Amino acid sequence: MLDHYFHLDFDAQRGLQEQLREALLDAIHTGTIPADEALPSCRRLSLQLGISRNTVALVYEGLVEDGYLISRPRSGYYLHDAYHDSDALELAQTMRQPVRDAPSWSKRFTHRPSHLQGVLRPSNWMDYEFPFVYGQLDARLFPLEQWRETARRLLGGNRERHWLSDRYDQDDPMLVEQLRTRVLPKRGIHAQSDEILVTLGAQNALFLIAQLLFDRKTRVAVENPGYREAVNVFLRQGAQLHYQPVDGEGMQLDADTRHCDYLYVTPSHQGPTGTTMSRERRERLIHQIQRFDQIVLEDDYDAEVNFDRHAQLALKASRAGGRVIYMSSLSKPLSPGLRLGYLVADAELIDELRALRRLMYRHPPSSLQQQLAQFLAQGHYDRYLRQFADEMRHRWECMNDAIARHLPGCRRVGGDHASVFWLEAPENVDTQRLAWQAAQNGVLIEPGFQHFFERVPPRNFMRLGFGAIEGERIAPGIERLAQTLG
């Protein structure tokens, strides 16, 4: 009988019906349920699992309605005939056996992306007591009610379900219009609809650009320290990279940069240091790209989470805007899991990027594009950004005060109001070792050596984010980090 060995550890964060249905379906598909025996009665299974009889009955009836079970009067619930197929059950058992005749895939690989160094972060960052992790957000900040309202509008019975259709290679026109009229003007960018492409985040935009424009002859200047994954994308295309030092004014410009075809920069808040490119350095960059026929790849990754009230406009908004390929993210301020961003460039380039994107995935999911378009059109996005900026400003101040009080030996590098703190510890401190020791005490930090591109990178830098940690936990977390540092 099923009830002899059926056990379920319920997750308090999920509905009981949902979890019981999944467990029963798993038992059905794996052949656990005997074909000729009744399932446990509602009463018996409810007592066994410690849940209400009504919950079990609703799940059983739902499985009957969906064709997994049948109900026999005065007898109980049984497996539907469609799942009595012994051949199918035997196949399921076979599929669980280890594969013994696998090819040697390593001999077939044309390249090994896994050999490219990435930025290591634990996937269970949310389990740490003090997660000073960058690129993640406190889930409590997400505007859940407004997001649900938008979903209800989109799924309303009287609305046409355009999101069920494949738009081939086109983006949702409403989202493009919202980007064009609501989002981009805040950065000083005025674009036409045919100059905008929706992407699966800024990282995807970089991949598309590199695939289309880079080869082994392409020379690209990148910031050092800089965005590791951008470098990996460029290296994948065989580009020749010139690593340019970053100082208090942003990427340094010299003879090497003048001989490059492209310059990849994060001018608003340099990643990872948070430095804002100075006006003087921006002018030098604009003058240089015009004089030497160069292109700037402007990664404005945190444009929507920038809480600096006096933020400079994007390079794309300058007189050299035609020489700038601009990319940003819509996921950063809402949820990293949404994976939506956008790219702005001349229409001719967008056409080719769209054709290239079509070969990969045609377009980002229509339903997500339309829901985000509605979220923007209803004013929820701007309202949320105002609240989000206030909260991030508060957390930045808490972080700045805590570092000054508890880590006086660490020098803060980078500008104010960045969404991250880049710290230089004393030279004798190895932040990789510190990160390991801090993790044992519930504090998660990011060692900075991963962002340098020298053969022997400095070991005394670290990056601390504050988007994922509650404001009231910042000071205690920094204090515990200081105790670990000794």
Tab-separated table of C-alpha atoms in Angstrom:
chain	number	residue	atom	x	y	z
A	1	MET	CA	0.000	0.000	0.000
A	2	LEU	CA	1.115	3.534	-0.745
A	3	ASP	CA	0.612	4.666	2.823
A	4	HIS	CA	3.225	2.161	4.034
A	5	TYR	CA	6.052	4.292	2.658
A	6	PHE	CA	4.555	7.574	1.453
A	7	HIS	CA	6.037	10.444	3.470
A	8	LEU	CA	6.115	14.165	2.811
A	9	ASP	CA	8.077	16.932	4.564
A	10	PHE	CA	5.976	20.011	3.944
A	11	ASP	CA	7.548	23.370	3.119
A	12	ALA	CA	5.860	26.100	5.166
A	13	GLN	CA	6.413	28.580	2.329
A	14	ARG	CA	4.217	26.617	-0.118
A	15	GLY	CA	0.586	25.506	-0.180
A	16	LEU	CA	-0.277	22.040	1.148
A	17	GLN	CA	-2.407	21.156	-1.880
A	18	GLU	CA	0.395	22.134	-4.253
A	19	GLN	CA	2.958	19.990	-2.454
A	20	LEU	CA	0.699	16.955	-2.036
A	21	ARG	CA	-0.312	17.058	-5.703
A	22	GLU	CA	3.346	17.201	-6.797
A	23	ALA	CA	4.249	14.260	-4.545
A	24	LEU	CA	1.370	12.129	-5.841
A	25	LEU	CA	2.190	12.965	-9.467
A	26	ASP	CA	5.804	12.001	-8.849
A	27	ALA	CA	4.632	8.676	-7.409
A	28	ILE	CA	2.382	8.132	-10.450
A	29	HIS	CA	5.087	8.875	-13.002
A	30	THR	CA	7.716	6.737	-11.275
A	31	GLY	CA	5.414	3.714	-10.958
A	32	THR	CA	5.303	3.818	-7.167
A	33	ILE	CA	1.507	3.501	-6.984
A	34	PRO	CA	0.291	-0.118	-7.530
A	35	ALA	CA	-2.015	-0.383	-10.535
A	36	ASP	CA	-4.595	-2.636	-8.874
A	37	GLU	CA	-4.731	-1.210	-5.347
A	38	ALA	CA	-6.744	1.716	-4.040
A	39	LEU	CA	-4.893	4.770	-2.839
A	40	PRO	CA	-5.165	5.501	0.884
A	41	SER	CA	-8.512	6.955	1.834
A	42	CYS	CA	-8.756	10.683	2.415
A	43	ARG	CA	-9.087	10.086	6.131
A	44	ARG	CA	-6.120	7.709	6.366
A	45	LEU	CA	-3.745	9.859	4.293
A	46	SER	CA	-4.754	13.029	6.137
A	47	LEU	CA	-3.977	11.375	9.496
A	48	GLN	CA	-0.691	10.000	8.170
A	49	LEU	CA	0.488	13.385	6.842
A	50	GLY	CA	-1.044	15.560	9.550
A	51	ILE	CA	-3.169	17.638	7.189
A	52	SER	CA	-6.899	18.145	6.790
A	53	ARG	CA	-9.077	15.516	5.135
A	54	ASN	CA	-10.530	18.212	2.882
A	55	THR	CA	-7.051	19.030	1.509
A	56	VAL	CA	-6.494	15.403	0.493
A	57	ALA	CA	-9.968	15.179	-1.034
A	58	LEU	CA	-9.414	18.308	-3.145
A	59	VAL	CA	-6.108	16.974	-4.463
A	60	TYR	CA	-7.598	13.566	-5.278
A	61	GLU	CA	-10.535	15.153	-7.110
A	62	GLY	CA	-8.189	17.415	-9.045
A	63	LEU	CA	-6.159	14.404	-10.199
A	64	VAL	CA	-9.365	12.641	-11.227
A	65	GLU	CA	-10.445	15.655	-13.258
A	66	ASP	CA	-7.043	15.810	-14.957
A	67	GLY	CA	-7.076	12.116	-15.893
A	68	TYR	CA	-4.469	10.732	-13.507
A	69	LEU	CA	-6.838	8.887	-11.160
A	70	ILE	CA	-10.311	7.351	-11.353
A	71	SER	CA	-12.900	7.255	-8.579
A	72	ARG	CA	-14.816	4.034	-7.960
A	73	PRO	CA	-17.944	4.375	-5.770
A	74	ARG	CA	-17.613	2.712	-2.340
A	75	SER	CA	-14.119	1.545	-3.304
A	76	GLY	CA	-11.838	4.593	-3.481
A	77	TYR	CA	-9.359	6.192	-5.846
A	78	TYR	CA	-7.298	4.147	-8.305
A	79	LEU	CA	-4.623	4.778	-10.879
A	80	HIS	CA	-6.091	5.637	-14.287
A	81	ASP	CA	-5.766	2.920	-16.918
A	82	ALA	CA	-3.464	5.153	-18.976
A	83	TYR	CA	-0.802	4.705	-16.272
A	84	HIS	CA	-1.013	0.899	-16.147
A	85	ASP	CA	1.313	0.580	-19.146
A	86	SER	CA	4.046	-1.789	-17.958
A	87	ASP	CA	6.264	-0.871	-20.911
A	88	ALA	CA	6.136	2.791	-19.928
A	89	LEU	CA	6.951	1.949	-16.311
A	90	GLU	CA	9.827	-0.248	-17.419
A	91	LEU	CA	11.122	2.619	-19.571
A	92	ALA	CA	10.917	4.969	-16.585
A	93	GLN	CA	12.937	2.507	-14.510
A	94	THR	CA	15.482	2.160	-17.315
A	95	MET	CA	15.886	5.915	-17.652
A	96	ARG	CA	16.927	6.093	-14.010
A	97	GLN	CA	19.825	3.719	-14.627
A	98	PRO	CA	23.271	5.254	-15.209
A	99	VAL	CA	24.285	5.747	-18.846
A	100	ARG	CA	27.015	3.269	-19.749
A	101	ASP	CA	27.675	4.170	-23.395
A	102	ALA	CA	28.211	7.936	-23.243
A	103	PRO	CA	30.483	9.531	-25.863
A	104	SER	CA	33.682	11.348	-24.942
A	105	TRP	CA	32.259	14.852	-25.015
A	106	SER	CA	35.526	16.515	-24.044
A	107	LYS	CA	36.999	15.478	-27.414
A	108	ARG	CA	34.100	17.118	-29.244
A	109	PHE	CA	34.102	20.523	-27.543
A	110	THR	CA	35.232	23.350	-29.813
A	111	HIS	CA	35.863	25.546	-26.765
A	112	ARG	CA	35.526	25.286	-22.989
A	113	PRO	CA	33.481	28.122	-21.409
A	114	SER	CA	33.840	26.377	-18.059
A	115	HIS	CA	37.564	27.183	-18.142
A	116	LEU	CA	36.864	30.922	-18.112
A	117	GLN	CA	37.137	32.350	-14.627
A	118	GLY	CA	33.881	33.632	-13.199
A	119	VAL	CA	32.963	35.504	-10.038
A	120	LEU	CA	32.235	32.847	-7.455
A	121	ARG	CA	29.198	33.367	-5.250
A	122	PRO	CA	27.362	30.765	-3.165
A	123	SER	CA	23.924	29.968	-4.567
A	124	ASN	CA	22.557	29.733	-1.025
A	125	TRP	CA	23.471	33.347	-0.197
A	126	MET	CA	20.041	33.879	1.371
A	127	ASP	CA	20.902	31.373	4.117
A	128	TYR	CA	23.644	33.621	5.517
A	129	GLU	CA	22.827	35.801	8.494
A	130	PHE	CA	24.621	38.806	6.998
A	131	PRO	CA	24.648	38.558	3.175
A	132	PHE	CA	26.734	41.485	1.900
A	133	VAL	CA	26.341	40.042	-1.582
A	134	TYR	CA	26.173	42.200	-4.683
A	135	GLY	CA	23.593	41.733	-7.437
A	136	GLN	CA	20.800	40.356	-5.240
A	137	LEU	CA	17.885	42.150	-3.599
A	138	ASP	CA	15.931	41.889	-0.389
A	139	ALA	CA	12.790	40.064	-1.577
A	140	ARG	CA	10.653	42.107	0.820
A	141	LEU	CA	11.216	45.178	-1.373
A	142	PHE	CA	9.556	43.659	-4.438
A	143	PRO	CA	6.231	45.424	-5.241
A	144	LEU	CA	4.271	42.181	-5.108
A	145	GLU	CA	0.747	43.619	-4.922
A	146	GLN	CA	1.253	45.925	-7.907
A	147	TRP	CA	2.890	43.075	-9.865
A	148	ARG	CA	-0.108	40.844	-9.115
A	149	GLU	CA	-2.493	43.603	-10.143
A	150	THR	CA	-0.678	43.929	-13.460
A	151	ALA	CA	-0.848	40.160	-13.975
A	152	ARG	CA	-4.596	40.173	-13.265
A	153	ARG	CA	-5.086	42.915	-15.836
A	154	LEU	CA	-3.056	41.023	-18.406
A	155	LEU	CA	-4.934	37.768	-17.800
A	156	GLY	CA	-8.378	39.399	-17.632
A	157	GLY	CA	-11.104	37.505	-19.451
A	158	ASN	CA	-12.037	40.385	-21.760
A	159	ARG	CA	-8.512	41.106	-22.962
A	160	GLU	CA	-6.955	39.763	-26.115
A	161	ARG	CA	-4.180	37.305	-25.294
A	162	HIS	CA	-1.440	38.673	-27.515
A	163	TRP	CA	1.162	37.289	-25.137
A	164	LEU	CA	0.277	33.744	-26.222
A	165	SER	CA	1.508	34.464	-29.729
A	166	ASP	CA	5.057	34.294	-31.023
A	167	ARG	CA	6.061	37.704	-32.400
A	168	TYR	CA	8.770	36.006	-34.467
A	169	ASP	CA	11.627	38.480	-33.967
A	170	GLN	CA	9.732	41.568	-32.757
A	171	ASP	CA	9.495	42.941	-29.224
A	172	ASP	CA	6.292	44.005	-27.533
A	173	PRO	CA	5.543	47.468	-29.007
A	174	MET	CA	4.064	48.740	-25.734
A	175	LEU	CA	7.224	47.868	-23.800
A	176	VAL	CA	9.414	49.506	-26.446
A	177	GLU	CA	7.249	52.624	-26.247
A	178	GLN	CA	7.480	52.699	-22.456
A	179	LEU	CA	11.255	52.399	-22.669
A	180	ARG	CA	11.393	55.134	-25.292
A	181	THR	CA	9.145	57.615	-23.455
A	182	ARG	CA	9.427	56.754	-19.755
A	183	VAL	CA	12.783	55.120	-19.048
A	184	LEU	CA	15.402	56.383	-21.494
A	185	PRO	CA	14.610	60.143	-21.206
A	186	LYS	CA	15.634	59.984	-17.534
A	187	ARG	CA	19.147	59.211	-18.777
A	188	GLY	CA	18.959	61.941	-21.420
A	189	ILE	CA	18.462	59.457	-24.266
A	190	HIS	CA	15.881	60.152	-26.971
A	191	ALA	CA	15.572	57.159	-29.277
A	192	GLN	CA	13.207	55.919	-31.965
A	193	SER	CA	11.421	52.602	-31.658
A	194	ASP	CA	13.643	50.971	-34.263
A	195	GLU	CA	16.721	51.879	-32.198
A	196	ILE	CA	15.694	49.747	-29.186
A	197	LEU	CA	16.098	46.004	-28.682
A	198	VAL	CA	14.827	44.097	-25.627
A	199	THR	CA	17.318	41.566	-24.281
A	200	LEU	CA	17.583	38.973	-21.553
A	201	GLY	CA	19.557	41.399	-19.409
A	202	ALA	CA	22.684	43.467	-20.042
A	203	GLN	CA	24.822	40.317	-20.103
A	204	ASN	CA	22.832	39.019	-23.065
A	205	ALA	CA	23.281	42.383	-24.795
A	206	LEU	CA	27.058	42.061	-24.444
A	207	PHE	CA	26.969	38.567	-25.911
A	208	LEU	CA	24.949	39.687	-28.931
A	209	ILE	CA	27.261	42.641	-29.558
A	210	ALA	CA	30.407	40.520	-29.318
A	211	GLN	CA	28.963	37.850	-31.617
A	212	LEU	CA	28.127	40.422	-34.269
A	213	LEU	CA	31.054	42.853	-34.085
A	214	PHE	CA	34.107	41.096	-32.636
A	215	ASP	CA	36.654	38.726	-34.118
A	216	ARG	CA	40.343	37.967	-33.580
A	217	LYS	CA	41.388	41.291	-35.103
A	218	THR	CA	39.120	43.371	-32.864
A	219	ARG	CA	40.862	45.467	-30.192
A	220	VAL	CA	38.841	46.266	-27.086
A	221	ALA	CA	39.775	48.411	-24.095
A	222	VAL	CA	38.256	47.186	-20.820
A	223	GLU	CA	38.444	48.489	-17.266
A	224	ASN	CA	40.787	46.894	-14.718
A	225	PRO	CA	39.416	45.978	-12.246
A	226	GLY	CA	36.285	45.363	-14.252
A	227	TYR	CA	33.336	43.182	-15.112
A	228	ARG	CA	34.670	39.653	-15.361
A	229	GLU	CA	31.826	38.229	-17.449
A	230	ALA	CA	32.152	40.943	-20.092
A	231	VAL	CA	35.820	40.034	-20.438
A	232	ASN	CA	34.861	36.359	-20.752
A	233	VAL	CA	32.387	37.153	-23.546
A	234	PHE	CA	35.008	39.165	-25.434
A	235	LEU	CA	37.671	36.488	-24.983
A	236	ARG	CA	35.229	33.894	-26.283
A	237	GLN	CA	35.197	35.809	-29.586
A	238	GLY	CA	38.987	35.947	-29.660
A	239	ALA	CA	39.188	39.733	-29.273
A	240	GLN	CA	42.460	41.410	-28.289
A	241	LEU	CA	41.873	43.005	-24.889
A	242	HIS	CA	43.706	45.994	-23.445
A	243	TYR	CA	43.240	46.238	-19.688
A	244	GLN	CA	43.081	49.872	-18.622
A	245	PRO	CA	43.606	50.898	-14.978
A	246	VAL	CA	40.784	52.630	-13.131
A	247	ASP	CA	41.467	55.638	-10.932
A	248	GLY	CA	39.229	58.092	-9.093
A	249	GLU	CA	37.953	59.487	-12.423
A	250	GLY	CA	37.158	56.210	-14.154
A	251	MET	CA	38.968	54.323	-16.919
A	252	GLN	CA	42.343	55.843	-17.735
A	253	LEU	CA	42.840	56.879	-21.347
A	254	ASP	CA	46.252	56.539	-22.998
A	255	ALA	CA	47.957	55.539	-26.246
A	256	ASP	CA	46.632	51.978	-25.964
A	257	THR	CA	43.025	53.113	-25.869
A	258	ARG	CA	43.520	55.292	-28.943
A	259	HIS	CA	44.417	52.203	-30.966
A	260	CYS	CA	41.360	50.214	-29.922
A	261	ASP	CA	38.229	49.656	-31.994
A	262	TYR	CA	35.892	49.561	-28.992
A	263	LEU	CA	35.982	50.786	-25.397
A	264	TYR	CA	33.839	48.980	-22.861
A	265	VAL	CA	33.038	51.291	-19.933
A	266	THR	CA	30.696	51.505	-16.945
A	267	PRO	CA	30.824	55.295	-16.489
A	268	SER	CA	27.910	55.893	-14.105
A	269	HIS	CA	29.191	53.527	-11.434
A	270	GLN	CA	32.252	51.611	-12.499
A	271	GLY	CA	32.000	47.924	-11.789
A	272	PRO	CA	33.230	46.809	-9.334
A	273	THR	CA	34.581	49.966	-7.648
A	274	GLY	CA	31.494	52.197	-7.920
A	275	THR	CA	33.585	55.108	-9.227
A	276	THR	CA	31.741	57.678	-11.350
A	277	MET	CA	33.611	58.837	-14.437
A	278	SER	CA	34.449	62.534	-14.015
A	279	ARG	CA	33.188	65.176	-16.434
A	280	GLU	CA	36.729	65.871	-17.597
A	281	ARG	CA	37.393	62.176	-18.310
A	282	ARG	CA	34.076	61.895	-20.149
A	283	GLU	CA	35.004	64.846	-22.353
A	284	ARG	CA	38.373	63.263	-23.140
A	285	LEU	CA	36.639	60.008	-24.018
A	286	ILE	CA	34.096	61.726	-26.277
A	287	HIS	CA	36.841	63.684	-28.044
A	288	GLN	CA	38.950	60.545	-28.495
A	289	ILE	CA	36.239	58.342	-30.024
A	290	GLN	CA	35.300	61.080	-32.475
A	291	ARG	CA	38.889	61.668	-33.493
A	292	PHE	CA	39.916	58.012	-33.836
A	293	ASP	CA	36.688	56.547	-35.229
A	294	GLN	CA	35.951	54.404	-32.159
A	295	ILE	CA	32.838	52.925	-30.562
A	296	VAL	CA	31.931	52.969	-26.863
A	297	LEU	CA	30.016	50.116	-25.280
A	298	GLU	CA	28.253	51.877	-22.405
A	299	ASP	CA	27.052	49.450	-19.754
A	300	ASP	CA	24.677	51.476	-17.581
A	301	TYR	CA	23.812	48.384	-15.575
A	302	ASP	CA	22.515	50.206	-12.488
A	303	ALA	CA	20.802	53.145	-14.208
A	304	GLU	CA	17.488	52.380	-12.519
A	305	VAL	CA	18.965	51.820	-9.045
A	306	ASN	CA	21.073	54.987	-9.090
A	307	PHE	CA	19.951	57.004	-6.054
A	308	ASP	CA	22.338	59.889	-6.718
A	309	ARG	CA	20.071	62.933	-7.165
A	310	HIS	CA	22.761	64.650	-9.250
A	311	ALA	CA	23.679	61.737	-11.498
A	312	GLN	CA	25.271	62.622	-14.832
A	313	LEU	CA	23.456	61.763	-18.034
A	314	ALA	CA	24.469	58.748	-20.083
A	315	LEU	CA	27.305	58.966	-22.602
A	316	LYS	CA	24.682	57.982	-25.157
A	317	ALA	CA	23.078	61.382	-24.532
A	318	SER	CA	26.257	63.248	-25.514
A	319	ARG	CA	27.164	64.790	-28.865
A	320	ALA	CA	28.953	61.534	-29.694
A	321	GLY	CA	25.861	59.447	-28.973
A	322	GLY	CA	25.902	57.910	-32.448
A	323	ARG	CA	29.187	56.241	-31.508
A	324	VAL	CA	27.765	54.761	-28.301
A	325	ILE	CA	26.024	51.404	-27.947
A	326	TYR	CA	23.996	51.700	-24.761
A	327	MET	CA	22.746	48.822	-22.633
A	328	SER	CA	20.997	48.582	-19.299
A	329	SER	CA	18.872	46.292	-17.168
A	330	LEU	CA	15.263	46.277	-16.022
A	331	SER	CA	16.000	43.406	-13.651
A	332	LYS	CA	18.403	45.193	-11.299
A	333	PRO	CA	15.825	47.290	-9.431
A	334	LEU	CA	12.999	44.721	-9.443
A	335	SER	CA	14.403	41.221	-9.309
A	336	PRO	CA	17.549	39.662	-10.806
A	337	GLY	CA	15.422	36.664	-11.750
A	338	LEU	CA	13.360	38.638	-14.276
A	339	ARG	CA	16.308	38.754	-16.703
A	340	LEU	CA	15.121	41.607	-18.892
A	341	GLY	CA	17.205	44.455	-20.259
A	342	TYR	CA	17.489	46.607	-23.346
A	343	LEU	CA	19.976	47.868	-25.874
A	344	VAL	CA	19.960	51.209	-27.729
A	345	ALA	CA	21.929	51.834	-30.924
A	346	ASP	CA	21.525	52.977	-34.521
A	347	ALA	CA	18.670	51.275	-36.368
A	348	GLU	CA	21.034	49.565	-38.817
A	349	LEU	CA	22.881	47.860	-35.959
A	350	ILE	CA	19.643	46.985	-34.139
A	351	ASP	CA	18.340	45.276	-37.282
A	352	GLU	CA	21.336	42.973	-37.412
A	353	LEU	CA	21.275	42.324	-33.666
A	354	ARG	CA	17.586	41.439	-33.946
A	355	ALA	CA	18.359	38.976	-36.745
A	356	LEU	CA	21.133	37.446	-34.640
A	357	ARG	CA	18.842	37.229	-31.604
A	358	ARG	CA	16.260	35.450	-33.759
A	359	LEU	CA	18.746	32.621	-34.303
A	360	MET	CA	19.046	32.154	-30.531
A	361	TYR	CA	15.613	32.663	-28.956
A	362	ARG	CA	13.628	34.990	-31.280
A	363	HIS	CA	12.605	37.378	-28.477
A	364	PRO	CA	12.267	37.455	-24.672
A	365	PRO	CA	8.961	35.917	-23.450
A	366	SER	CA	5.986	37.949	-24.685
A	367	SER	CA	4.049	37.532	-21.447
A	368	LEU	CA	6.893	38.988	-19.381
A	369	GLN	CA	7.392	41.864	-21.820
A	370	GLN	CA	3.682	42.742	-21.769
A	371	GLN	CA	3.415	42.487	-17.990
A	372	LEU	CA	6.391	44.788	-17.535
A	373	ALA	CA	4.949	47.185	-20.121
A	374	GLN	CA	1.689	47.357	-18.146
A	375	PHE	CA	3.658	47.768	-14.909
A	376	LEU	CA	5.410	50.783	-16.417
A	377	ALA	CA	2.272	52.252	-18.026
A	378	GLN	CA	0.304	52.128	-14.776
A	379	GLY	CA	3.003	54.132	-12.966
A	380	HIS	CA	3.898	51.283	-10.600
A	381	TYR	CA	7.513	51.211	-11.756
A	382	ASP	CA	8.257	54.892	-11.123
A	383	ARG	CA	6.495	54.775	-7.755
A	384	TYR	CA	8.508	51.722	-6.765
A	385	LEU	CA	11.785	53.298	-7.912
A	386	ARG	CA	11.203	56.329	-5.680
A	387	GLN	CA	10.661	54.098	-2.657
A	388	PHE	CA	13.549	51.863	-3.654
A	389	ALA	CA	15.931	54.817	-4.014
A	390	ASP	CA	15.002	56.081	-0.539
A	391	GLU	CA	15.604	52.648	0.953
A	392	MET	CA	18.940	52.200	-0.837
A	393	ARG	CA	20.068	55.667	0.237
A	394	HIS	CA	19.258	54.746	3.839
A	395	ARG	CA	21.152	51.462	3.590
A	396	TRP	CA	24.127	53.186	1.967
A	397	GLU	CA	24.334	55.601	4.897
A	398	CYS	CA	24.049	52.741	7.405
A	399	MET	CA	26.809	50.886	5.578
A	400	ASN	CA	29.058	53.916	5.297
A	401	ASP	CA	28.703	54.700	9.008
A	402	ALA	CA	29.278	51.082	10.047
A	403	ILE	CA	32.428	50.759	7.932
A	404	ALA	CA	33.828	54.019	9.291
A	405	ARG	CA	33.142	52.871	12.846
A	406	HIS	CA	34.150	49.206	12.719
A	407	LEU	CA	36.613	48.973	9.786
A	408	PRO	CA	38.775	52.098	10.112
A	409	GLY	CA	41.736	50.250	8.573
A	410	CYS	CA	39.874	49.680	5.309
A	411	ARG	CA	39.853	52.446	2.719
A	412	ARG	CA	36.666	53.008	0.756
A	413	VAL	CA	37.406	53.391	-2.959
A	414	GLY	CA	34.889	54.791	-5.417
A	415	GLY	CA	32.251	57.477	-5.452
A	416	ASP	CA	29.328	58.143	-3.157
A	417	HIS	CA	25.872	56.702	-3.805
A	418	ALA	CA	27.045	53.614	-5.648
A	419	SER	CA	25.114	50.394	-5.102
A	420	VAL	CA	28.235	48.709	-3.755
A	421	PHE	CA	31.203	49.365	-1.452
A	422	TRP	CA	34.677	48.609	-2.795
A	423	LEU	CA	37.155	48.427	0.087
A	424	GLU	CA	40.919	48.245	0.180
A	425	ALA	CA	42.083	46.396	3.291
A	426	PRO	CA	45.631	46.588	4.694
A	427	GLU	CA	48.177	44.914	2.401
A	428	ASN	CA	48.698	41.970	4.761
A	429	VAL	CA	45.010	40.972	4.532
A	430	ASP	CA	44.046	38.236	2.072
A	431	THR	CA	40.339	38.868	1.502
A	432	GLN	CA	39.810	35.405	0.028
A	433	ARG	CA	40.881	33.908	3.337
A	434	LEU	CA	38.862	36.567	5.156
A	435	ALA	CA	35.780	35.693	3.096
A	436	TRP	CA	36.074	32.035	4.086
A	437	GLN	CA	36.518	32.864	7.759
A	438	ALA	CA	33.659	35.376	7.696
A	439	ALA	CA	31.353	32.817	6.073
A	440	GLN	CA	31.885	30.531	9.054
A	441	ASN	CA	30.483	33.370	11.174
A	442	GLY	CA	27.462	33.973	8.943
A	443	VAL	CA	28.924	36.943	7.038
A	444	LEU	CA	29.073	36.765	3.259
A	445	ILE	CA	31.494	39.077	1.417
A	446	GLU	CA	33.096	38.986	-2.022
A	447	PRO	CA	36.905	38.903	-2.335
A	448	GLY	CA	38.063	41.427	-4.905
A	449	PHE	CA	40.892	39.562	-6.654
A	450	GLN	CA	38.319	38.026	-9.045
A	451	HIS	CA	37.779	41.408	-10.715
A	452	PHE	CA	41.433	42.069	-11.580
A	453	PHE	CA	43.023	40.801	-14.777
A	454	GLU	CA	46.703	40.780	-13.849
A	455	ARG	CA	48.438	37.432	-13.686
A	456	VAL	CA	49.009	38.073	-9.965
A	457	PRO	CA	46.067	40.232	-8.792
A	458	PRO	CA	46.107	42.170	-5.523
A	459	ARG	CA	44.592	40.181	-2.655
A	460	ASN	CA	43.471	42.923	-0.269
A	461	PHE	CA	40.312	44.237	-1.958
A	462	MET	CA	36.715	43.231	-1.290
A	463	ARG	CA	33.253	44.147	-2.553
A	464	LEU	CA	30.273	44.510	-0.223
A	465	GLY	CA	26.710	44.937	-1.439
A	466	PHE	CA	23.771	46.058	0.665
A	467	GLY	CA	20.756	45.371	-1.533
A	468	ALA	CA	20.117	41.906	-0.123
A	469	ILE	CA	20.559	42.617	3.590
A	470	GLU	CA	17.982	44.291	5.797
A	471	GLY	CA	18.968	47.794	6.893
A	472	GLU	CA	18.919	47.026	10.607
A	473	ARG	CA	21.309	44.107	10.118
A	474	ILE	CA	24.020	46.093	8.347
A	475	ALA	CA	25.792	47.475	11.422
A	476	PRO	CA	25.824	44.134	13.334
A	477	GLY	CA	27.085	42.389	10.210
A	478	ILE	CA	29.950	44.844	9.668
A	479	GLU	CA	30.825	44.579	13.356
A	480	ARG	CA	31.050	40.794	13.073
A	481	LEU	CA	33.182	41.145	9.934
A	482	ALA	CA	35.509	43.430	11.913
A	483	GLN	CA	35.742	40.812	14.647
A	484	THR	CA	36.682	38.212	12.054
A	485	LEU	CA	39.285	40.525	10.587
A	486	GLY	CA	40.695	40.997	14.069
